[in-house]
């Protein structure tokens, strides 16, 4: 079914064949996802979106069962955005009994969310590799919202020849935010109204810390201040608040000449939120 539909899409542009972009998602779509779709439509002839709530990327005590599922509503949104094909396999089709393969991307998977959520990025890499092989896209779009995920996918796609060589086929899209600055996320709908209001303190506190670091303040002091601000705003705990090299994601104790990123994961109520922003090196 998928193969036939893809062959038809490919054939739609005559001799050279049409280009296909993949936008992988777990559904419960919001404007962040739709921004990926719009970027993909601008770059490729056809967009294939996938919706799959991937059990392999959830830990045992995480929110797999509670994760919002609204396939009919999502399908209508994707159709309205001009998506040519929605690929929404069920768990048995993706992981038939006897499924035994695991893909691990060393290095970029290790710290940050990888340390806080053991096995998470193996699950992400394994499902993304399957989606690439199933759809065989010319390019794929991922959000910078999940900055470490983007690094994992880029590394895997290069290492396993999932995309054409020497082509930047993994395209990162800047984070789409709510009016108060909170990064859009399917998990924001878990928040109580009070927690939702308090959650906007996260990006604000991050911007304050970035201004301090860019202004030459000591990084460790700025990160300690950031943690304190997040907790003071009503968050229950901070999984991590780190300055990292944008490419390797290795932790940085000082701001150097290479691009840097501030990355945070923090819990409010029962919800774990992540965010990240660029930090500019001094001119
Ligand atoms: P998810 O459904 O959470 O797995 O996300 C699917 C894709 O949408 C991933 O590449 C995410 O990074 C991306 N995404 C999620 N939220 C946002 C956002 N607020 N802005 C940009 N991209 C996003």
PDB file of C-alpha atoms and ligand atoms in Angstrom:
ATOM      1  CA  UNK A   1       0.000   0.000   0.000  1.00  0.00           C
ATOM      2  CA  UNK A   2       2.629   2.515   1.076  1.00  0.00           C
ATOM      3  CA  UNK A   3       4.954   1.449  -1.730  1.00  0.00           C
ATOM      4  CA  UNK A   4       2.236   1.785  -4.375  1.00  0.00           C
ATOM      5  CA  UNK A   5       1.207   5.204  -3.094  1.00  0.00           C
ATOM      6  CA  UNK A   6       4.833   6.364  -3.027  1.00  0.00           C
ATOM      7  CA  UNK A   7       5.441   5.065  -6.553  1.00  0.00           C
ATOM      8  CA  UNK A   8       2.449   7.071  -7.748  1.00  0.00           C
ATOM      9  CA  UNK A   9       3.770  10.218  -6.062  1.00  0.00           C
ATOM     10  CA  UNK A  10       7.207   9.706  -7.574  1.00  0.00           C
ATOM     11  CA  UNK A  11       5.745   9.205 -11.052  1.00  0.00           C
ATOM     12  CA  UNK A  12       3.726  12.412 -10.897  1.00  0.00           C
ATOM     13  CA  UNK A  13       6.568  14.624 -12.137  1.00  0.00           C
ATOM     14  CA  UNK A  14       7.550  12.764 -15.284  1.00  0.00           C
ATOM     15  CA  UNK A  15      10.992  11.509 -16.180  1.00  0.00           C
ATOM     16  CA  UNK A  16      13.126  12.741 -13.277  1.00  0.00           C
ATOM     17  CA  UNK A  17      10.510  11.752 -10.716  1.00  0.00           C
ATOM     18  CA  UNK A  18       9.005  13.980  -8.074  1.00  0.00           C
ATOM     19  CA  UNK A  19      10.836  14.805  -4.854  1.00  0.00           C
ATOM     20  CA  UNK A  20       9.367  13.597  -1.579  1.00  0.00           C
ATOM     21  CA  UNK A  21       9.834  15.134   1.872  1.00  0.00           C
ATOM     22  CA  UNK A  22       9.152  13.230   5.080  1.00  0.00           C
ATOM     23  CA  UNK A  23       7.780  14.872   8.250  1.00  0.00           C
ATOM     24  CA  UNK A  24       7.769  12.331  11.091  1.00  0.00           C
ATOM     25  CA  UNK A  25       5.486  13.059  14.070  1.00  0.00           C
ATOM     26  CA  UNK A  26       3.729  11.389  16.974  1.00  0.00           C
ATOM     27  CA  UNK A  27       0.477  13.219  16.157  1.00  0.00           C
ATOM     28  CA  UNK A  28      -1.559  15.513  18.451  1.00  0.00           C
ATOM     29  CA  UNK A  29      -0.553  18.114  15.921  1.00  0.00           C
ATOM     30  CA  UNK A  30      -0.047  21.797  16.634  1.00  0.00           C
ATOM     31  CA  UNK A  31       1.329  24.751  14.748  1.00  0.00           C
ATOM     32  CA  UNK A  32       4.925  23.564  15.303  1.00  0.00           C
ATOM     33  CA  UNK A  33       4.230  20.382  13.344  1.00  0.00           C
ATOM     34  CA  UNK A  34       2.322  22.300  10.678  1.00  0.00           C
ATOM     35  CA  UNK A  35       5.251  24.681  10.263  1.00  0.00           C
ATOM     36  CA  UNK A  36       7.426  21.657   9.441  1.00  0.00           C
ATOM     37  CA  UNK A  37       4.849  20.585   6.869  1.00  0.00           C
ATOM     38  CA  UNK A  38       4.770  24.058   5.297  1.00  0.00           C
ATOM     39  CA  UNK A  39       8.577  24.153   5.057  1.00  0.00           C
ATOM     40  CA  UNK A  40       8.524  20.675   3.519  1.00  0.00           C
ATOM     41  CA  UNK A  41       5.913  21.710   0.962  1.00  0.00           C
ATOM     42  CA  UNK A  42       8.065  24.662  -0.028  1.00  0.00           C
ATOM     43  CA  UNK A  43      11.098  22.432  -0.642  1.00  0.00           C
ATOM     44  CA  UNK A  44       9.669  19.239  -2.148  1.00  0.00           C
ATOM     45  CA  UNK A  45       7.032  18.270  -4.717  1.00  0.00           C
ATOM     46  CA  UNK A  46       5.188  16.057  -2.231  1.00  0.00           C
ATOM     47  CA  UNK A  47       5.053  15.753   1.539  1.00  0.00           C
ATOM     48  CA  UNK A  48       4.602  12.472   3.368  1.00  0.00           C
ATOM     49  CA  UNK A  49       3.767  12.910   7.059  1.00  0.00           C
ATOM     50  CA  UNK A  50       3.941  10.049   9.499  1.00  0.00           C
ATOM     51  CA  UNK A  51       2.081   9.660  12.770  1.00  0.00           C
ATOM     52  CA  UNK A  52       3.332   6.957  15.082  1.00  0.00           C
ATOM     53  CA  UNK A  53       3.415   7.057  18.878  1.00  0.00           C
ATOM     54  CA  UNK A  54       6.594   5.046  19.162  1.00  0.00           C
ATOM     55  CA  UNK A  55       6.606   2.795  22.249  1.00  0.00           C
ATOM     56  CA  UNK A  56      10.367   2.288  21.996  1.00  0.00           C
ATOM     57  CA  UNK A  57      11.112   5.898  22.832  1.00  0.00           C
ATOM     58  CA  UNK A  58       9.058   5.941  26.052  1.00  0.00           C
ATOM     59  CA  UNK A  59      10.536   4.742  29.354  1.00  0.00           C
ATOM     60  CA  UNK A  60       8.583   2.370  31.612  1.00  0.00           C
ATOM     61  CA  UNK A  61       7.260   5.135  33.854  1.00  0.00           C
ATOM     62  CA  UNK A  62       6.617   7.618  31.079  1.00  0.00           C
ATOM     63  CA  UNK A  63       3.419   8.795  29.399  1.00  0.00           C
ATOM     64  CA  UNK A  64       3.005   6.286  26.525  1.00  0.00           C
ATOM     65  CA  UNK A  65      -0.576   5.366  27.457  1.00  0.00           C
ATOM     66  CA  UNK A  66      -1.579   8.951  28.270  1.00  0.00           C
ATOM     67  CA  UNK A  67       0.025  10.430  25.139  1.00  0.00           C
ATOM     68  CA  UNK A  68      -2.737  12.234  23.191  1.00  0.00           C
ATOM     69  CA  UNK A  69      -4.036  10.385  20.147  1.00  0.00           C
ATOM     70  CA  UNK A  70      -6.419  12.081  17.662  1.00  0.00           C
ATOM     71  CA  UNK A  71      -5.782  10.503  14.287  1.00  0.00           C
ATOM     72  CA  UNK A  72      -8.924  11.716  12.483  1.00  0.00           C
ATOM     73  CA  UNK A  73      -8.383  15.320  13.558  1.00  0.00           C
ATOM     74  CA  UNK A  74      -4.681  15.155  12.657  1.00  0.00           C
ATOM     75  CA  UNK A  75      -5.464  13.637   9.249  1.00  0.00           C
ATOM     76  CA  UNK A  76      -7.846  16.517   8.480  1.00  0.00           C
ATOM     77  CA  UNK A  77      -5.199  19.091   9.476  1.00  0.00           C
ATOM     78  CA  UNK A  78      -2.571  17.437   7.287  1.00  0.00           C
ATOM     79  CA  UNK A  79      -4.927  17.237   4.343  1.00  0.00           C
ATOM     80  CA  UNK A  80      -5.736  20.933   4.718  1.00  0.00           C
ATOM     81  CA  UNK A  81      -1.977  21.642   4.602  1.00  0.00           C
ATOM     82  CA  UNK A  82      -1.630  19.754   1.322  1.00  0.00           C
ATOM     83  CA  UNK A  83       0.118  16.649   2.636  1.00  0.00           C
ATOM     84  CA  UNK A  84       0.031  14.040  -0.124  1.00  0.00           C
ATOM     85  CA  UNK A  85       0.208  10.959   2.054  1.00  0.00           C
ATOM     86  CA  UNK A  86      -0.315  10.217   5.742  1.00  0.00           C
ATOM     87  CA  UNK A  87       1.579   7.143   6.945  1.00  0.00           C
ATOM     88  CA  UNK A  88       0.161   5.974  10.275  1.00  0.00           C
ATOM     89  CA  UNK A  89       1.255   2.388  10.857  1.00  0.00           C
ATOM     90  CA  UNK A  90       0.113   0.512  13.950  1.00  0.00           C
ATOM     91  CA  UNK A  91       2.518  -0.864  16.537  1.00  0.00           C
ATOM     92  CA  UNK A  92       2.260  -4.455  15.256  1.00  0.00           C
ATOM     93  CA  UNK A  93       3.137  -3.361  11.721  1.00  0.00           C
ATOM     94  CA  UNK A  94       6.201  -1.428  12.915  1.00  0.00           C
ATOM     95  CA  UNK A  95       7.384  -3.961  15.477  1.00  0.00           C
ATOM     96  CA  UNK A  96       6.069  -7.411  14.523  1.00  0.00           C
ATOM     97  CA  UNK A  97       6.695 -10.170  17.014  1.00  0.00           C
ATOM     98  CA  UNK A  98      10.364 -11.147  16.944  1.00  0.00           C
ATOM     99  CA  UNK A  99      11.531  -7.595  16.177  1.00  0.00           C
ATOM    100  CA  UNK A 100      15.095  -7.586  17.522  1.00  0.00           C
ATOM    101  CA  UNK A 101      17.023  -4.642  16.105  1.00  0.00           C
ATOM    102  CA  UNK A 102      18.157  -1.605  18.036  1.00  0.00           C
ATOM    103  CA  UNK A 103      19.986   1.405  16.662  1.00  0.00           C
ATOM    104  CA  UNK A 104      22.183   3.386  19.029  1.00  0.00           C
ATOM    105  CA  UNK A 105      23.966   6.587  18.087  1.00  0.00           C
ATOM    106  CA  UNK A 106      26.892   7.012  20.469  1.00  0.00           C
ATOM    107  CA  UNK A 107      28.082  10.402  21.674  1.00  0.00           C
ATOM    108  CA  UNK A 108      25.263  12.796  20.824  1.00  0.00           C
ATOM    109  CA  UNK A 109      22.740  10.472  22.512  1.00  0.00           C
ATOM    110  CA  UNK A 110      24.602  10.214  25.782  1.00  0.00           C
ATOM    111  CA  UNK A 111      24.039  13.435  27.769  1.00  0.00           C
ATOM    112  CA  UNK A 112      21.051  15.727  28.388  1.00  0.00           C
ATOM    113  CA  UNK A 113      17.771  13.880  27.600  1.00  0.00           C
ATOM    114  CA  UNK A 114      19.763  10.709  26.853  1.00  0.00           C
ATOM    115  CA  UNK A 115      21.041  10.665  30.425  1.00  0.00           C
ATOM    116  CA  UNK A 116      17.640  11.562  31.895  1.00  0.00           C
ATOM    117  CA  UNK A 117      15.719   9.080  29.690  1.00  0.00           C
ATOM    118  CA  UNK A 118      17.844   5.927  29.194  1.00  0.00           C
ATOM    119  CA  UNK A 119      17.103   4.214  25.869  1.00  0.00           C
ATOM    120  CA  UNK A 120      15.035   7.123  24.561  1.00  0.00           C
ATOM    121  CA  UNK A 121      17.295   8.013  21.643  1.00  0.00           C
ATOM    122  CA  UNK A 122      17.793   4.364  20.668  1.00  0.00           C
ATOM    123  CA  UNK A 123      14.014   4.241  20.285  1.00  0.00           C
ATOM    124  CA  UNK A 124      14.011   7.470  18.286  1.00  0.00           C
ATOM    125  CA  UNK A 125      16.846   6.330  16.008  1.00  0.00           C
ATOM    126  CA  UNK A 126      15.334   2.886  15.451  1.00  0.00           C
ATOM    127  CA  UNK A 127      11.916   4.196  14.449  1.00  0.00           C
ATOM    128  CA  UNK A 128      13.372   7.015  12.343  1.00  0.00           C
ATOM    129  CA  UNK A 129      15.589   4.564  10.475  1.00  0.00           C
ATOM    130  CA  UNK A 130      12.552   2.404   9.729  1.00  0.00           C
ATOM    131  CA  UNK A 131      10.571   5.439   8.524  1.00  0.00           C
ATOM    132  CA  UNK A 132      13.435   6.503   6.246  1.00  0.00           C
ATOM    133  CA  UNK A 133      13.627   3.013   4.766  1.00  0.00           C
ATOM    134  CA  UNK A 134       9.865   2.776   4.342  1.00  0.00           C
ATOM    135  CA  UNK A 135       9.363   6.181   2.721  1.00  0.00           C
ATOM    136  CA  UNK A 136      12.816   6.709   1.130  1.00  0.00           C
ATOM    137  CA  UNK A 137      12.450  10.480   1.170  1.00  0.00           C
ATOM    138  CA  UNK A 138      14.744  12.951  -0.575  1.00  0.00           C
ATOM    139  CA  UNK A 139      14.709  15.076   2.562  1.00  0.00           C
ATOM    140  CA  UNK A 140      13.221  15.023   6.038  1.00  0.00           C
ATOM    141  CA  UNK A 141      12.155  17.833   8.378  1.00  0.00           C
ATOM    142  CA  UNK A 142      12.654  17.906  12.136  1.00  0.00           C
ATOM    143  CA  UNK A 143      12.095  20.608  14.743  1.00  0.00           C
ATOM    144  CA  UNK A 144      14.907  22.318  16.625  1.00  0.00           C
ATOM    145  CA  UNK A 145      12.527  22.042  19.589  1.00  0.00           C
ATOM    146  CA  UNK A 146      14.002  18.539  19.968  1.00  0.00           C
ATOM    147  CA  UNK A 147      17.548  19.714  19.382  1.00  0.00           C
ATOM    148  CA  UNK A 148      19.308  16.580  20.609  1.00  0.00           C
ATOM    149  CA  UNK A 149      16.958  14.407  18.538  1.00  0.00           C
ATOM    150  CA  UNK A 150      17.909  16.435  15.468  1.00  0.00           C
ATOM    151  CA  UNK A 151      21.611  15.802  16.193  1.00  0.00           C
ATOM    152  CA  UNK A 152      20.969  12.078  16.653  1.00  0.00           C
ATOM    153  CA  UNK A 153      19.042  11.851  13.367  1.00  0.00           C
ATOM    154  CA  UNK A 154      21.675  13.826  11.454  1.00  0.00           C
ATOM    155  CA  UNK A 155      24.430  11.553  12.716  1.00  0.00           C
ATOM    156  CA  UNK A 156      22.482   8.365  11.998  1.00  0.00           C
ATOM    157  CA  UNK A 157      21.390   9.476   8.513  1.00  0.00           C
ATOM    158  CA  UNK A 158      25.011  10.198   7.603  1.00  0.00           C
ATOM    159  CA  UNK A 159      26.428   7.053   9.204  1.00  0.00           C
ATOM    160  CA  UNK A 160      23.845   4.664   7.723  1.00  0.00           C
ATOM    161  CA  UNK A 161      23.594   6.322   4.275  1.00  0.00           C
ATOM    162  CA  UNK A 162      19.901   7.037   4.765  1.00  0.00           C
ATOM    163  CA  UNK A 163      20.086  10.100   2.560  1.00  0.00           C
ATOM    164  CA  UNK A 164      22.123  11.018  -0.488  1.00  0.00           C
ATOM    165  CA  UNK A 165      25.767  11.866   0.251  1.00  0.00           C
ATOM    166  CA  UNK A 166      26.876  15.522   0.289  1.00  0.00           C
ATOM    167  CA  UNK A 167      23.287  16.750   0.439  1.00  0.00           C
ATOM    168  CA  UNK A 168      21.940  18.415   3.563  1.00  0.00           C
ATOM    169  CA  UNK A 169      18.803  16.322   3.538  1.00  0.00           C
ATOM    170  CA  UNK A 170      17.980  16.572   7.242  1.00  0.00           C
ATOM    171  CA  UNK A 171      16.463  19.990   7.665  1.00  0.00           C
ATOM    172  CA  UNK A 172      16.058  21.555  11.102  1.00  0.00           C
ATOM    173  CA  UNK A 173      13.202  24.015  11.601  1.00  0.00           C
ATOM    174  CA  UNK A 174      13.295  26.718  14.330  1.00  0.00           C
ATOM    175  CA  UNK A 175      11.048  26.215  17.348  1.00  0.00           C
ATOM    176  CA  UNK A 176       7.523  27.607  17.052  1.00  0.00           C
ATOM    177  CA  UNK A 177       6.343  29.288  20.260  1.00  0.00           C
ATOM    178  CA  UNK A 178       3.098  30.350  21.882  1.00  0.00           C
ATOM    179  CA  UNK A 179       2.468  34.094  22.267  1.00  0.00           C
ATOM    180  CA  UNK A 180       3.986  34.054  25.782  1.00  0.00           C
ATOM    181  CA  UNK A 181       7.159  32.326  24.568  1.00  0.00           C
ATOM    182  CA  UNK A 182       6.459  28.741  25.655  1.00  0.00           C
ATOM    183  CA  UNK A 183       7.618  26.280  22.989  1.00  0.00           C
ATOM    184  CA  UNK A 184       4.646  24.510  21.406  1.00  0.00           C
ATOM    185  CA  UNK A 185       4.440  20.863  22.444  1.00  0.00           C
ATOM    186  CA  UNK A 186       1.823  18.136  22.382  1.00  0.00           C
ATOM    187  CA  UNK A 187       2.584  17.743  26.103  1.00  0.00           C
ATOM    188  CA  UNK A 188       1.527  21.339  26.929  1.00  0.00           C
ATOM    189  CA  UNK A 189      -2.053  20.091  26.976  1.00  0.00           C
ATOM    190  CA  UNK A 190      -1.242  18.095  30.133  1.00  0.00           C
ATOM    191  CA  UNK A 191      -0.691  21.364  32.027  1.00  0.00           C
ATOM    192  CA  UNK A 192      -3.279  22.747  34.442  1.00  0.00           C
ATOM    193  CA  UNK A 193      -4.176  26.418  33.751  1.00  0.00           C
ATOM    194  CA  UNK A 194      -1.950  27.517  36.665  1.00  0.00           C
ATOM    195  CA  UNK A 195       0.984  25.413  35.481  1.00  0.00           C
ATOM    196  CA  UNK A 196       0.473  26.588  31.911  1.00  0.00           C
ATOM    197  CA  UNK A 197       0.794  30.206  33.070  1.00  0.00           C
ATOM    198  CA  UNK A 198       3.866  29.390  35.169  1.00  0.00           C
ATOM    199  CA  UNK A 199       5.490  27.434  32.316  1.00  0.00           C
ATOM    200  CA  UNK A 200       6.128  30.638  30.347  1.00  0.00           C
ATOM    201  CA  UNK A 201       8.793  31.457  32.949  1.00  0.00           C
ATOM    202  CA  UNK A 202      11.013  28.772  31.386  1.00  0.00           C
ATOM    203  CA  UNK A 203      11.815  30.553  28.104  1.00  0.00           C
ATOM    204  CA  UNK A 204      11.977  33.896  29.914  1.00  0.00           C
ATOM    205  CA  UNK A 205      14.511  32.568  32.434  1.00  0.00           C
ATOM    206  CA  UNK A 206      16.500  31.046  29.550  1.00  0.00           C
ATOM    207  CA  UNK A 207      16.669  34.395  27.761  1.00  0.00           C
ATOM    208  CA  UNK A 208      17.890  36.052  30.967  1.00  0.00           C
ATOM    209  CA  UNK A 209      20.626  33.423  31.361  1.00  0.00           C
ATOM    210  CA  UNK A 210      21.636  33.777  27.699  1.00  0.00           C
ATOM    211  CA  UNK A 211      21.933  37.561  28.050  1.00  0.00           C
ATOM    212  CA  UNK A 212      24.177  37.024  31.092  1.00  0.00           C
ATOM    213  CA  UNK A 213      26.378  34.439  29.335  1.00  0.00           C
ATOM    214  CA  UNK A 214      26.614  36.504  26.153  1.00  0.00           C
ATOM    215  CA  UNK A 215      27.492  39.486  28.322  1.00  0.00           C
ATOM    216  CA  UNK A 216      30.484  37.604  29.702  1.00  0.00           C
ATOM    217  CA  UNK A 217      29.117  36.282  33.007  1.00  0.00           C
ATOM    218  CA  UNK A 218      30.515  33.047  34.405  1.00  0.00           C
ATOM    219  CA  UNK A 219      28.614  30.152  32.783  1.00  0.00           C
ATOM    220  CA  UNK A 220      28.235  28.038  35.946  1.00  0.00           C
ATOM    221  CA  UNK A 221      26.860  31.052  37.844  1.00  0.00           C
ATOM    222  CA  UNK A 222      24.406  31.872  35.056  1.00  0.00           C
ATOM    223  CA  UNK A 223      23.220  28.232  34.917  1.00  0.00           C
ATOM    224  CA  UNK A 224      22.751  28.137  38.706  1.00  0.00           C
ATOM    225  CA  UNK A 225      20.713  31.352  38.459  1.00  0.00           C
ATOM    226  CA  UNK A 226      18.655  29.802  35.656  1.00  0.00           C
ATOM    227  CA  UNK A 227      17.845  26.720  37.758  1.00  0.00           C
ATOM    228  CA  UNK A 228      16.868  28.933  40.685  1.00  0.00           C
ATOM    229  CA  UNK A 229      14.597  31.079  38.464  1.00  0.00           C
ATOM    230  CA  UNK A 230      12.875  27.997  37.028  1.00  0.00           C
ATOM    231  CA  UNK A 231      12.236  26.516  40.479  1.00  0.00           C
ATOM    232  CA  UNK A 232      11.070  29.879  41.838  1.00  0.00           C
ATOM    233  CA  UNK A 233       8.509  30.058  39.021  1.00  0.00           C
ATOM    234  CA  UNK A 234       6.824  26.875  40.284  1.00  0.00           C
ATOM    235  CA  UNK A 235       8.614  24.081  38.448  1.00  0.00           C
ATOM    236  CA  UNK A 236       9.051  20.966  40.605  1.00  0.00           C
ATOM    237  CA  UNK A 237      12.542  20.043  39.409  1.00  0.00           C
ATOM    238  CA  UNK A 238      15.147  20.683  36.735  1.00  0.00           C
ATOM    239  CA  UNK A 239      16.493  17.587  34.922  1.00  0.00           C
ATOM    240  CA  UNK A 240      19.291  19.634  33.394  1.00  0.00           C
ATOM    241  CA  UNK A 241      20.223  23.173  32.400  1.00  0.00           C
ATOM    242  CA  UNK A 242      23.379  23.080  30.302  1.00  0.00           C
ATOM    243  CA  UNK A 243      25.406  25.063  27.854  1.00  0.00           C
ATOM    244  CA  UNK A 244      26.577  22.732  25.070  1.00  0.00           C
ATOM    245  CA  UNK A 245      28.448  22.783  21.800  1.00  0.00           C
ATOM    246  CA  UNK A 246      25.722  23.027  19.110  1.00  0.00           C
ATOM    247  CA  UNK A 247      27.161  20.190  17.045  1.00  0.00           C
ATOM    248  CA  UNK A 248      28.619  17.637  19.428  1.00  0.00           C
ATOM    249  CA  UNK A 249      26.329  18.620  22.330  1.00  0.00           C
ATOM    250  CA  UNK A 250      29.356  18.266  24.611  1.00  0.00           C
ATOM    251  CA  UNK A 251      28.940  20.419  27.740  1.00  0.00           C
ATOM    252  CA  UNK A 252      30.691  23.802  27.671  1.00  0.00           C
ATOM    253  CA  UNK A 253      32.088  25.460  30.790  1.00  0.00           C
ATOM    254  CA  UNK A 254      32.826  28.650  28.908  1.00  0.00           C
ATOM    255  CA  UNK A 255      31.521  30.314  25.787  1.00  0.00           C
ATOM    256  CA  UNK A 256      34.062  29.789  23.006  1.00  0.00           C
ATOM    257  CA  UNK A 257      34.151  30.576  19.313  1.00  0.00           C
ATOM    258  CA  UNK A 258      32.023  27.619  18.151  1.00  0.00           C
ATOM    259  CA  UNK A 259      28.212  27.880  18.150  1.00  0.00           C
ATOM    260  CA  UNK A 260      26.673  27.093  21.521  1.00  0.00           C
ATOM    261  CA  UNK A 261      23.210  26.144  22.719  1.00  0.00           C
ATOM    262  CA  UNK A 262      21.429  26.448  26.044  1.00  0.00           C
ATOM    263  CA  UNK A 263      19.326  23.333  26.695  1.00  0.00           C
ATOM    264  CA  UNK A 264      16.890  22.765  29.565  1.00  0.00           C
ATOM    265  CA  UNK A 265      14.529  20.025  30.719  1.00  0.00           C
ATOM    266  CA  UNK A 266      12.317  20.729  33.734  1.00  0.00           C
ATOM    267  CA  UNK A 267       9.224  19.272  35.331  1.00  0.00           C
ATOM    268  CA  UNK A 268       6.084  21.167  36.235  1.00  0.00           C
ATOM    269  CA  UNK A 269       3.283  19.152  37.826  1.00  0.00           C
ATOM    270  CA  UNK A 270       3.655  15.740  36.187  1.00  0.00           C
ATOM    271  CA  UNK A 271       4.801  17.188  32.891  1.00  0.00           C
ATOM    272  CA  UNK A 272       8.359  17.277  31.607  1.00  0.00           C
ATOM    273  CA  UNK A 273       9.068  20.240  29.322  1.00  0.00           C
ATOM    274  CA  UNK A 274      12.189  20.796  27.211  1.00  0.00           C
ATOM    275  CA  UNK A 275      13.480  23.901  25.473  1.00  0.00           C
ATOM    276  CA  UNK A 276      16.688  25.128  23.878  1.00  0.00           C
ATOM    277  CA  UNK A 277      18.015  28.360  22.377  1.00  0.00           C
ATOM    278  CA  UNK A 278      21.109  29.538  20.529  1.00  0.00           C
ATOM    279  CA  UNK A 279      23.810  31.373  22.463  1.00  0.00           C
ATOM    280  CA  UNK A 280      25.968  33.722  20.429  1.00  0.00           C
ATOM    281  CA  UNK A 281      29.701  33.861  20.908  1.00  0.00           C
ATOM    282  CA  UNK A 282      31.158  37.298  21.634  1.00  0.00           C
ATOM    283  CA  UNK A 283      31.982  39.187  18.428  1.00  0.00           C
TER     284      UNK A 283
HETATM  285  P1  LIG B   1       6.601  15.018  17.972  1.00  0.00           P
HETATM  286  O1  LIG B   1       5.227  14.788  17.444  1.00  0.00           O
HETATM  287  O2  LIG B   1       6.651  15.676  19.303  1.00  0.00           O
HETATM  288  O3  LIG B   1       7.463  13.778  17.893  1.00  0.00           O
HETATM  289  O4  LIG B   1       7.281  16.062  16.996  1.00  0.00           O
HETATM  290  C1  LIG B   1       7.368  15.797  15.630  1.00  0.00           C
HETATM  291  C2  LIG B   1       8.299  16.792  14.996  1.00  0.00           C
HETATM  292  O5  LIG B   1       7.794  18.108  15.198  1.00  0.00           O
HETATM  293  C3  LIG B   1       9.705  16.757  15.612  1.00  0.00           C
HETATM  294  O6  LIG B   1      10.670  16.935  14.576  1.00  0.00           O
HETATM  295  C4  LIG B   1       9.664  17.921  16.555  1.00  0.00           C
HETATM  296  O7  LIG B   1      10.951  18.466  16.816  1.00  0.00           O
HETATM  297  C5  LIG B   1       8.805  18.899  15.782  1.00  0.00           C
HETATM  298  N1  LIG B   1       8.232  19.891  16.695  1.00  0.00           N
HETATM  299  C6  LIG B   1       7.531  19.655  17.825  1.00  0.00           C
HETATM  300  N2  LIG B   1       7.215  20.810  18.437  1.00  0.00           N
HETATM  301  C7  LIG B   1       7.750  21.798  17.692  1.00  0.00           C
HETATM  302  C8  LIG B   1       7.789  23.235  17.799  1.00  0.00           C
HETATM  303  N3  LIG B   1       7.216  23.870  18.813  1.00  0.00           N
HETATM  304  N4  LIG B   1       8.426  23.918  16.830  1.00  0.00           N
HETATM  305  C9  LIG B   1       9.038  23.273  15.801  1.00  0.00           C
HETATM  306  N5  LIG B   1       9.022  21.942  15.635  1.00  0.00           N
HETATM  307  C10 LIG B   1       8.396  21.218  16.563  1.00  0.00           C
END
